[in-house]
Structures are given as structure tokens and as C-alpha cells.
PDB file of C-alpha atoms and ligand atoms in Angstrom:
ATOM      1  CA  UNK A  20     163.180-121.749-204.921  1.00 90.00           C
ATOM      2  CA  UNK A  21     160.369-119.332-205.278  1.00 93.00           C
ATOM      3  CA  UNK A  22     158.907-120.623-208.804  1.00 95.00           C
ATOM      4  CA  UNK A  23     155.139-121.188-209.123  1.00 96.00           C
ATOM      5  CA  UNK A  24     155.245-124.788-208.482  1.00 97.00           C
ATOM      6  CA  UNK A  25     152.547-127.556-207.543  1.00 96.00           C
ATOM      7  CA  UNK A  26     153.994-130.381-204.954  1.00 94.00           C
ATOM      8  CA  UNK A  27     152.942-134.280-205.117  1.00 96.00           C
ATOM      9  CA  UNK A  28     154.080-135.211-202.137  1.00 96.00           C
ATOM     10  CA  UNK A  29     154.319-139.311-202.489  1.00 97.00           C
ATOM     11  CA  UNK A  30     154.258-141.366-198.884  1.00 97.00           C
ATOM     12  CA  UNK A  31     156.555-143.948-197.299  1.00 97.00           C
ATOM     13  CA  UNK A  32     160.344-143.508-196.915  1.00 98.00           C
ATOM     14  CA  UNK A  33     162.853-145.960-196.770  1.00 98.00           C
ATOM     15  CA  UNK A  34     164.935-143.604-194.411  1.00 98.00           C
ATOM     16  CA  UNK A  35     164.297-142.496-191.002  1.00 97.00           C
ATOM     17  CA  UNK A  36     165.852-139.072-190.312  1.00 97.00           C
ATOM     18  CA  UNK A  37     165.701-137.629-187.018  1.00 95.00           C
ATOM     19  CA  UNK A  38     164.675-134.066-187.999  1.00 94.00           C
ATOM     20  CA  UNK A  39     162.171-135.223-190.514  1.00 95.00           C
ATOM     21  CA  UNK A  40     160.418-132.535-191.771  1.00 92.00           C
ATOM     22  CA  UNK A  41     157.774-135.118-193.219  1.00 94.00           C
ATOM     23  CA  UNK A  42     157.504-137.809-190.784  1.00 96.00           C
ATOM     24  CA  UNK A  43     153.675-137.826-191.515  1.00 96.00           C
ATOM     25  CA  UNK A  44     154.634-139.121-194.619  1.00 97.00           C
ATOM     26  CA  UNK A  45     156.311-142.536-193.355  1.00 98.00           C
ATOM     27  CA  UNK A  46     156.539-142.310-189.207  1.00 98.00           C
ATOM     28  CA  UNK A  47     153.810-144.446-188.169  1.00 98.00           C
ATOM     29  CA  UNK A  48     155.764-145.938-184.402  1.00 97.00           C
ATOM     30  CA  UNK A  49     157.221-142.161-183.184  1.00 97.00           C
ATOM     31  CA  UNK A  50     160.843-142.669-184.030  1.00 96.00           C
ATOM     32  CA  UNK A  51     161.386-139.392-185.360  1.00 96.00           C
ATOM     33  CA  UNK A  52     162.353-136.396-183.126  1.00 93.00           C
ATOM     34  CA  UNK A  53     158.571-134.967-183.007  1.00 90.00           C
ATOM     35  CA  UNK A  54     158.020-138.735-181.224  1.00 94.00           C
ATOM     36  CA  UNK A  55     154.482-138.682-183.111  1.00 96.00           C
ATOM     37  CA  UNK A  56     153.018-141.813-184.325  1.00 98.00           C
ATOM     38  CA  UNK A  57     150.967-140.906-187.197  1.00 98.00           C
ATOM     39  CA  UNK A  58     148.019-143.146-188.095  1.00 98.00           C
ATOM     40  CA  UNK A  59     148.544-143.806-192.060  1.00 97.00           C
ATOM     41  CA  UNK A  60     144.633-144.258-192.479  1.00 97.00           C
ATOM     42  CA  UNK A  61     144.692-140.510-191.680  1.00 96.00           C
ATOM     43  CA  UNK A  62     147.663-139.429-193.740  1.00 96.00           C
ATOM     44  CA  UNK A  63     148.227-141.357-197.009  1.00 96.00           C
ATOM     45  CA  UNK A  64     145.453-141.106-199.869  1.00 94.00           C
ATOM     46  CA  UNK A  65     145.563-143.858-202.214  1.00 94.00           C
ATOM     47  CA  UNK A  66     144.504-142.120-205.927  1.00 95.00           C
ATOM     48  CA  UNK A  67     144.569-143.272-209.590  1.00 95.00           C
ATOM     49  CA  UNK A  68     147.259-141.825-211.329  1.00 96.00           C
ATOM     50  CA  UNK A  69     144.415-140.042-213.451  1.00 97.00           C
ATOM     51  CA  UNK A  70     143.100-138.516-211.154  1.00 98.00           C
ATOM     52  CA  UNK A  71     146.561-136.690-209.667  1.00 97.00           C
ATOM     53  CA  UNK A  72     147.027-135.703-213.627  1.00 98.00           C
ATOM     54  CA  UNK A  73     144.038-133.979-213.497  1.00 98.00           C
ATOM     55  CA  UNK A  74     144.737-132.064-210.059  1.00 97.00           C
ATOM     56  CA  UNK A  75     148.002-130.984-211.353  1.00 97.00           C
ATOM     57  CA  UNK A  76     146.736-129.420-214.799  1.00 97.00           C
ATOM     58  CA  UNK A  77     144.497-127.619-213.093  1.00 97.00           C
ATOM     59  CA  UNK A  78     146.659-126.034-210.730  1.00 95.00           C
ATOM     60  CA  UNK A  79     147.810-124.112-214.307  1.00 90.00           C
ATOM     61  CA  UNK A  80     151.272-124.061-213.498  1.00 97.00           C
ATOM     62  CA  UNK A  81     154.397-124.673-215.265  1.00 97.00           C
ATOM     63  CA  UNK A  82     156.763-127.044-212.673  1.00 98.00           C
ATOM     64  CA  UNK A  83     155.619-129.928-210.874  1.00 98.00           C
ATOM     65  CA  UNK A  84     157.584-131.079-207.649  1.00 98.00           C
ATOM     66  CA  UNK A  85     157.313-134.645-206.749  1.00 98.00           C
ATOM     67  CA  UNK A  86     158.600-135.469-203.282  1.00 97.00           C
ATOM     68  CA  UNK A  87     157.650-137.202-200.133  1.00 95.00           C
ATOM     69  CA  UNK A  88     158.962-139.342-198.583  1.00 96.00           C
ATOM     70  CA  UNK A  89     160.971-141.476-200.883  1.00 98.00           C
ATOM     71  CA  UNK A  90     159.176-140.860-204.243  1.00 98.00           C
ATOM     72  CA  UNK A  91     161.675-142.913-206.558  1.00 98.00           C
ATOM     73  CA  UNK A  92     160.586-145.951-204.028  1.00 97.00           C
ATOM     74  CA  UNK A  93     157.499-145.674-206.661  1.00 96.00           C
ATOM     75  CA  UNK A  94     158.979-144.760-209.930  1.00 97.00           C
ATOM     76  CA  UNK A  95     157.743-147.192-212.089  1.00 97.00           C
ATOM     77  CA  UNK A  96     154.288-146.665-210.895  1.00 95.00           C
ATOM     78  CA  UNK A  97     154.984-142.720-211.501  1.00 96.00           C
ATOM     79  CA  UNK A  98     155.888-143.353-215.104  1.00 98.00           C
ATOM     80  CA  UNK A  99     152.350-142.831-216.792  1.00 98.00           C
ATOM     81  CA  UNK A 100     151.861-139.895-214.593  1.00 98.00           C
ATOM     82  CA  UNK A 101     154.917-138.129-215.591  1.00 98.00           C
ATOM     83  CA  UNK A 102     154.579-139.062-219.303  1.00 98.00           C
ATOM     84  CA  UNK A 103     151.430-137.144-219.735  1.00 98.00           C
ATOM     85  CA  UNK A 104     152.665-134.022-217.586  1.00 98.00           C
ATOM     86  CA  UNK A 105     155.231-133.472-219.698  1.00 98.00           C
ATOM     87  CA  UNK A 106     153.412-134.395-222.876  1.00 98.00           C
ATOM     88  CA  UNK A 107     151.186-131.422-221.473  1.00 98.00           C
ATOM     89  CA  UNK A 108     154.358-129.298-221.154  1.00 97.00           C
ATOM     90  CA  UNK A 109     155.034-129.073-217.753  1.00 98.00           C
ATOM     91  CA  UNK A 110     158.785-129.450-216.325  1.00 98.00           C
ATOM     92  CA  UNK A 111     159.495-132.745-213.607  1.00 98.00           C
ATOM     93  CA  UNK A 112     161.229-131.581-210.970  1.00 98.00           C
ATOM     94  CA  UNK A 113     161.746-134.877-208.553  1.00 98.00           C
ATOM     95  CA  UNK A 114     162.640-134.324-204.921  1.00 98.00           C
ATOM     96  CA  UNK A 115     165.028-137.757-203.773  1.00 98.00           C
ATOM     97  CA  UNK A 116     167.339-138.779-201.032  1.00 98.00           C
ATOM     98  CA  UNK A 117     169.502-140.430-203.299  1.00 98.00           C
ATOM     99  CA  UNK A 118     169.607-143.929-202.198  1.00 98.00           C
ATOM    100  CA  UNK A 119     167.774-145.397-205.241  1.00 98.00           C
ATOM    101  CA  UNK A 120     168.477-145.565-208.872  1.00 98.00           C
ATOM    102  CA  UNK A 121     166.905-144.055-210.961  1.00 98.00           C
ATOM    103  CA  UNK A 122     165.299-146.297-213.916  1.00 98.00           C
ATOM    104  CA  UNK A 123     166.161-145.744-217.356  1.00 98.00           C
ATOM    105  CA  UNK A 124     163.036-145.045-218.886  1.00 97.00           C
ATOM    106  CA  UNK A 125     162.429-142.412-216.102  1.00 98.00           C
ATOM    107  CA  UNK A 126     165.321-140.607-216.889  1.00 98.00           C
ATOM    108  CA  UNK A 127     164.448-140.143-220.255  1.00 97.00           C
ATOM    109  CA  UNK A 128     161.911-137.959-219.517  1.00 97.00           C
ATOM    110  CA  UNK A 129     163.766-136.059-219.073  1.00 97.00           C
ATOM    111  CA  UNK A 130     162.811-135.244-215.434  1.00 98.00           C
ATOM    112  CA  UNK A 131     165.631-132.890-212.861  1.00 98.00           C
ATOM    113  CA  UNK A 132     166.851-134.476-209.752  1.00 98.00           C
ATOM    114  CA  UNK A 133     166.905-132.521-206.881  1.00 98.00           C
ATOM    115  CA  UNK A 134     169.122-135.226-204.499  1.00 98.00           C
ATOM    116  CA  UNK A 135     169.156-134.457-200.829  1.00 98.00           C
ATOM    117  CA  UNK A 136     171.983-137.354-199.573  1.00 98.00           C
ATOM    118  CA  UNK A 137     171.827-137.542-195.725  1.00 98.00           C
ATOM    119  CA  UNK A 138     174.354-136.651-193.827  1.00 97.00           C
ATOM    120  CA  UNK A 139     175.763-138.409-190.017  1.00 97.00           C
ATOM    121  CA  UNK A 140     173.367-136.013-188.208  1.00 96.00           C
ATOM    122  CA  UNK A 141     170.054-138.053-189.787  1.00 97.00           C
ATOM    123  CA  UNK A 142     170.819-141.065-187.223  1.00 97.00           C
ATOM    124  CA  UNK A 143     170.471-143.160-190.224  1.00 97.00           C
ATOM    125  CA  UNK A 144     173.638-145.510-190.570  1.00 98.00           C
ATOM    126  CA  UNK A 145     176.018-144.334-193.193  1.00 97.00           C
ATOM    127  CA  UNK A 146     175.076-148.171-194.998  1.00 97.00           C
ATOM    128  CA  UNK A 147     171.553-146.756-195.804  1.00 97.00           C
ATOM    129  CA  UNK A 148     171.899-143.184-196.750  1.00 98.00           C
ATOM    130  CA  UNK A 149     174.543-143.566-199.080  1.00 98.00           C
ATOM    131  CA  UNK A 150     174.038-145.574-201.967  1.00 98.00           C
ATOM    132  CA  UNK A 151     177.600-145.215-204.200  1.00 98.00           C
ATOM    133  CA  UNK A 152     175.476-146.430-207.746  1.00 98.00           C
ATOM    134  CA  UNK A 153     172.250-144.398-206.970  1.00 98.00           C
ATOM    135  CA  UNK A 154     174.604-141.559-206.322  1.00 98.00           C
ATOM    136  CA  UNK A 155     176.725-142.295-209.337  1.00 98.00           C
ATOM    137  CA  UNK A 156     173.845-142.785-211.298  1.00 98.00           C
ATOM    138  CA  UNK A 157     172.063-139.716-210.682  1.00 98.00           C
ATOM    139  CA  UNK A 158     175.132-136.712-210.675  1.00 98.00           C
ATOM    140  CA  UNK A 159     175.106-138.466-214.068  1.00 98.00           C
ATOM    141  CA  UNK A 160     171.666-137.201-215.316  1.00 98.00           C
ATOM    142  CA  UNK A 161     172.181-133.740-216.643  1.00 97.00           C
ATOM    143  CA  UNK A 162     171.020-130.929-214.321  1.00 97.00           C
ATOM    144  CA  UNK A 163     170.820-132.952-211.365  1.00 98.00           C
ATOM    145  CA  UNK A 164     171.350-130.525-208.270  1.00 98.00           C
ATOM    146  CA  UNK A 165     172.939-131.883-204.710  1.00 98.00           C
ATOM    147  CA  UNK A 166     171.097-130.208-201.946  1.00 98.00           C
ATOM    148  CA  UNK A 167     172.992-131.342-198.336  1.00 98.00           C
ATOM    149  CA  UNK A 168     171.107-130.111-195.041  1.00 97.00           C
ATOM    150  CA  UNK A 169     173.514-129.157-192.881  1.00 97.00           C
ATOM    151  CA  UNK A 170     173.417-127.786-189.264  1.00 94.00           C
ATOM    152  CA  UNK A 171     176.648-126.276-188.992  1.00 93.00           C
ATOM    153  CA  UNK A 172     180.752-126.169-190.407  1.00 95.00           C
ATOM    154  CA  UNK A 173     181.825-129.919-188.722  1.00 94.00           C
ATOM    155  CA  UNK A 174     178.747-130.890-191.806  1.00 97.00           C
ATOM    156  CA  UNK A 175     180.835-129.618-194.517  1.00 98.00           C
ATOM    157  CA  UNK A 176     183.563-131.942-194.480  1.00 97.00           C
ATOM    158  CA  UNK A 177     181.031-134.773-195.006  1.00 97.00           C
ATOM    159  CA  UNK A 178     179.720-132.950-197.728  1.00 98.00           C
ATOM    160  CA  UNK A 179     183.253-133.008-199.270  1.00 98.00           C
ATOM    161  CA  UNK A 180     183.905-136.746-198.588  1.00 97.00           C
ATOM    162  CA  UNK A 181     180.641-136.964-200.851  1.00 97.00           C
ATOM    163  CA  UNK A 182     182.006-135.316-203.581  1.00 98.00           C
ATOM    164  CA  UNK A 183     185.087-136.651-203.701  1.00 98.00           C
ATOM    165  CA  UNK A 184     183.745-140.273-203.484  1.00 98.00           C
ATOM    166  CA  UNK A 185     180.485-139.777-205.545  1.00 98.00           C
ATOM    167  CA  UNK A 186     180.745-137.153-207.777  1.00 97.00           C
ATOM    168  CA  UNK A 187     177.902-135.417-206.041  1.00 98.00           C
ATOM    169  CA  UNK A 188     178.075-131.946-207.953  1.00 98.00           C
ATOM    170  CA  UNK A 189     176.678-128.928-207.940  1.00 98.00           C
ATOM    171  CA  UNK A 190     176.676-128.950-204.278  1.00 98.00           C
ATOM    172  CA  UNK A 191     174.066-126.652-202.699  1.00 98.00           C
ATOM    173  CA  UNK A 192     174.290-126.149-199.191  1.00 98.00           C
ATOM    174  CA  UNK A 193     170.630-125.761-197.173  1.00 97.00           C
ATOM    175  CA  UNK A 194     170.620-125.092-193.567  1.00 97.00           C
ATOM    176  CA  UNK A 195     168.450-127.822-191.600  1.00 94.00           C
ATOM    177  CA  UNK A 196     165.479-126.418-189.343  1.00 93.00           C
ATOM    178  CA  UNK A 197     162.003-126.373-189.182  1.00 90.00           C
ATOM    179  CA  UNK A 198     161.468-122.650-187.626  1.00 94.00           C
ATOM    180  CA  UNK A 199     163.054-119.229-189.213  1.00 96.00           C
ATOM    181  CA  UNK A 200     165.098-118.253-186.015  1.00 96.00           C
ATOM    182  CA  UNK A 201     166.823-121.947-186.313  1.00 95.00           C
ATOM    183  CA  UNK A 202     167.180-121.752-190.086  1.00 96.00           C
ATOM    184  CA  UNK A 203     168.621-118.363-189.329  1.00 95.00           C
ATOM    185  CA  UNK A 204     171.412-119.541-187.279  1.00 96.00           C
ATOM    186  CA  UNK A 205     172.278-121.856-188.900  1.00 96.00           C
ATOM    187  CA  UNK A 206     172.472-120.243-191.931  1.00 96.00           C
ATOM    188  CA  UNK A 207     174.596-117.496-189.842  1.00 96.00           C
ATOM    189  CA  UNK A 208     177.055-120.010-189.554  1.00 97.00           C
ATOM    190  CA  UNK A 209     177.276-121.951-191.983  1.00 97.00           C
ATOM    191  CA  UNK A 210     177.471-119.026-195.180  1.00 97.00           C
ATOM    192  CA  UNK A 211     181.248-117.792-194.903  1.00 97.00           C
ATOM    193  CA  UNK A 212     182.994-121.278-194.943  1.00 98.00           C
ATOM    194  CA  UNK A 213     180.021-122.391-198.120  1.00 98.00           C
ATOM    195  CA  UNK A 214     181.382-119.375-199.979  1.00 97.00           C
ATOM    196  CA  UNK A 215     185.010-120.060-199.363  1.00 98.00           C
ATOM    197  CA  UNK A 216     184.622-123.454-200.619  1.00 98.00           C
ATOM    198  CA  UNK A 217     183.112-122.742-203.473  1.00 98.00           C
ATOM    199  CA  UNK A 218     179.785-124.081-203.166  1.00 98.00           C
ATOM    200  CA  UNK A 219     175.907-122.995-203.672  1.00 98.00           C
ATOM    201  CA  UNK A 220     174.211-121.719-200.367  1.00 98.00           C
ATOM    202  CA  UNK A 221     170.401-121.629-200.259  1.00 97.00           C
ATOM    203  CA  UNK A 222     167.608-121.303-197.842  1.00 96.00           C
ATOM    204  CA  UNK A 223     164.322-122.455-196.750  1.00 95.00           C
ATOM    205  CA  UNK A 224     161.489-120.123-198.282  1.00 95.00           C
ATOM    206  CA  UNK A 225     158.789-122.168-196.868  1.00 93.00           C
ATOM    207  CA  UNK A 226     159.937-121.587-193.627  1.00 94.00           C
ATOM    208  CA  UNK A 227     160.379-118.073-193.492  1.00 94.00           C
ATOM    209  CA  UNK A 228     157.210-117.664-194.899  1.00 93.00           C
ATOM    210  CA  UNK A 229     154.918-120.438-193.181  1.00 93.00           C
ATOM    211  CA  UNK A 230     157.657-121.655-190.331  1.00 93.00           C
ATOM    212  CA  UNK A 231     156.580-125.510-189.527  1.00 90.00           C
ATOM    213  CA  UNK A 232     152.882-125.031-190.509  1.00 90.00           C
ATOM    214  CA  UNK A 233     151.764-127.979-192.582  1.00 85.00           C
ATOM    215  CA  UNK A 234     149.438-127.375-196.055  1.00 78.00           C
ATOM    216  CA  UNK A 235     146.544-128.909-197.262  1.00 69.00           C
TER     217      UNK A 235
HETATM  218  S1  SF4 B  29     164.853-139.026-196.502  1.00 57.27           S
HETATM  219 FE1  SF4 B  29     163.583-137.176-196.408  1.00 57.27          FE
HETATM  220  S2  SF4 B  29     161.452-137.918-196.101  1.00 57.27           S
HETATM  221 FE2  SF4 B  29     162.846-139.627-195.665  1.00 57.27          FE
HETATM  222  S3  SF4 B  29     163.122-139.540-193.439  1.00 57.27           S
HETATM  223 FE3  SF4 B  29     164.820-138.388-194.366  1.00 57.27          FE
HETATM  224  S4  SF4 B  29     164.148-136.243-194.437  1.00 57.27           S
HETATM  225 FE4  SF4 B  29     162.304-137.528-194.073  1.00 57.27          FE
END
């Protein structure tokens, strides 16, 4: 959090989270809690692999973040892409909600996982979000992270169930909201209980700095 970074943010999810932060990405009939169909004419533009390479080196920074949406739900058609990046030195950080594994030749890219597994709050059944081999697969990659949004202490326990049955460690602990006054609070109560079970506590930068305003 905080590193010059530049984001590829993929679209279509095969989730459906209720607090989306991204429905423009995938929500195209208004089943997310903003109830907003989006028109995917208007949001999703299709572009030649080449063409993103070239965006990204000239954005002249040293991480790239690809996230979306689902982005392993393309990962074979990301491969080229992510060859050349880091051919051009630049690190592969990819953003994922865990529920797909990750392919071989992907991983030895030797890209980092950032894995965001859904918890009960999502409204997605428990059947979809959690995938026991994608999980598996990916707390096996070295330097994989676990990110879980939570909204308050009741979400920890599901976080624990996680890592007892999937291995899902380091365990960082984000609170969910989409404004800094609801970040705050939840944050507020979620940070004595994260310390005193051991466990990574972050925040939402973006938020505090741009609340729910969408970039370009
Ligand atoms: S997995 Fe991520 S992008 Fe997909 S619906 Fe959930 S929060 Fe949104």
C-alpha cells in the first residue's frame, strides 16, 4: 500500500459481491448493492495486449497491479503481457479472489498473489467463493498475501475457519467500505481483536485519499 504502482484493471467477475467496489467491471443487470446496471459497451475496452504493454512502460514505474474483476478468469491470455513486463523489469503484483487456479506457467513468472477470499457477508454462496485447490494452490506460491475484507469481529472467525482449512497465510485483515468515515469504523473495531490474534491489519489508502471517486 502506498508504492508507485500502475493498475490494469481486467473486466468480468465470476463473483457477485454485494459491496462491490467494482461492479462496473462485471454488473451489467443491478444486482450489486449500488443497484446500477452498467452498460458494458460503455465500460469494458477491448485492447491488444501490445498495446496495454506499451501504456504500462510508459507510466515509468516499477510495480504493476493487475486486478478487476476476476483477472485470473483471463490468465492465459495475460501470459504474453506479463512475460514482457517483467522481461522489462517490472514486478507482477496480481489482485484475485481466489477461486481459480492459478496455471503453472503463470506462476513461474514469478508474479505475487494478492488473494482476497470472500467472506459470508459477499451474498455469494460459500460453494462459489471458496475454492479448497485454488486456495491450496495459491498460499503455495511464495509471497502470496491473504487480504480478508471484513466489516466487523463476528468476520474473524471465518477468517480462522479459512486458515485452518486452507492454509490461507499471512492473513491481512482490511476493513470493507467504500467512504473514510465507514472504513474508519470499521477499522475502530475491528484492530484490537486483529492484533490479539496475531494477524496483519491494513487499510484502504485509496479511500482516505479519493473516498468512492472512480479514476480514469
Ligand atoms: S470478487 Fe471482487 S470484483 Fe468480483 S464481485 Fe467480489 S469484490 Fe467485486
Amino acid at each position: 500500500m502506498g508504492r508507485r504502482c500502475a493498475f490494469v484493471r481486467l473486466g468480468g467477475c465470476n463473483l457477485s459481491c454485494r459491496w462491490c467496489d467494482t461492479p462496473y467491471t462485471w454488473d451489467w443487470t443491478g444486482t450489486a448493492d449500488s443497484g446500477v446496471a452498467y452498460d458494458p459497451r460503455q465500460e469494458l475496452t477491448p485492447m491488444p495486449w501490445a498495446e496495454v504493454l506499451r501504456k504500462l512502460l510508459d507510466y515509468d514505474v516499477p510495480l504493476i497491479v493487475i486486478s478487476g474483476g476476476e483477472p485470473l478468469s483471463q490468465q492465459r491470455r495475460m501470459l504474453p503481457l506479463i512475460r514482457e513486463l517483467t522481461a522489462a523489469g517490472r514486478q507482477i503484483e496480481i489482485e484475485t479472489n481466489g477461486t481459480v487456479v492459478p496455471r503453472d506457467d503463470l506462476v513461474s513468472l514469478g508474479v505475487r498473489f494478492n488473494v482476497s477470499p470472500k467472506l459470508a457477508h459477499s451474498g455469494d454462496p460459500e460453494s462459489r467463493r471458496l475454492v479448497p485447490e485454488a486456495l491450496r494452490a495459491l498460499a503455495a506460491v511464495p509471497g502470496t498475501a491473504f487480504k480478508f475484507v471484513c466489516r466487523n469481529t463476528g468476520d474473524l472467525d471465518e477468517v480462522a475457519s479459512a486458515v485452518e482449512r486452507y492454509g490461507t497465510e499471512p492473513v491481512w485483515i482490511m476493513p470493507e467500505g467504500q467512504l473514510p468515515a465507514e472504513v474508519g469504523r470499521h477499522l475502530a473495531d475491528l484492530g484490537d481483536e486483529v492484533v490479539a490474534r496475531g494477524w496483519n491489519l491494513t487499510t484502504r489508502l485509496h479511500v482516505a485519499v479519493w473516498g468512492d471517486r472512480r479514476g480514469v
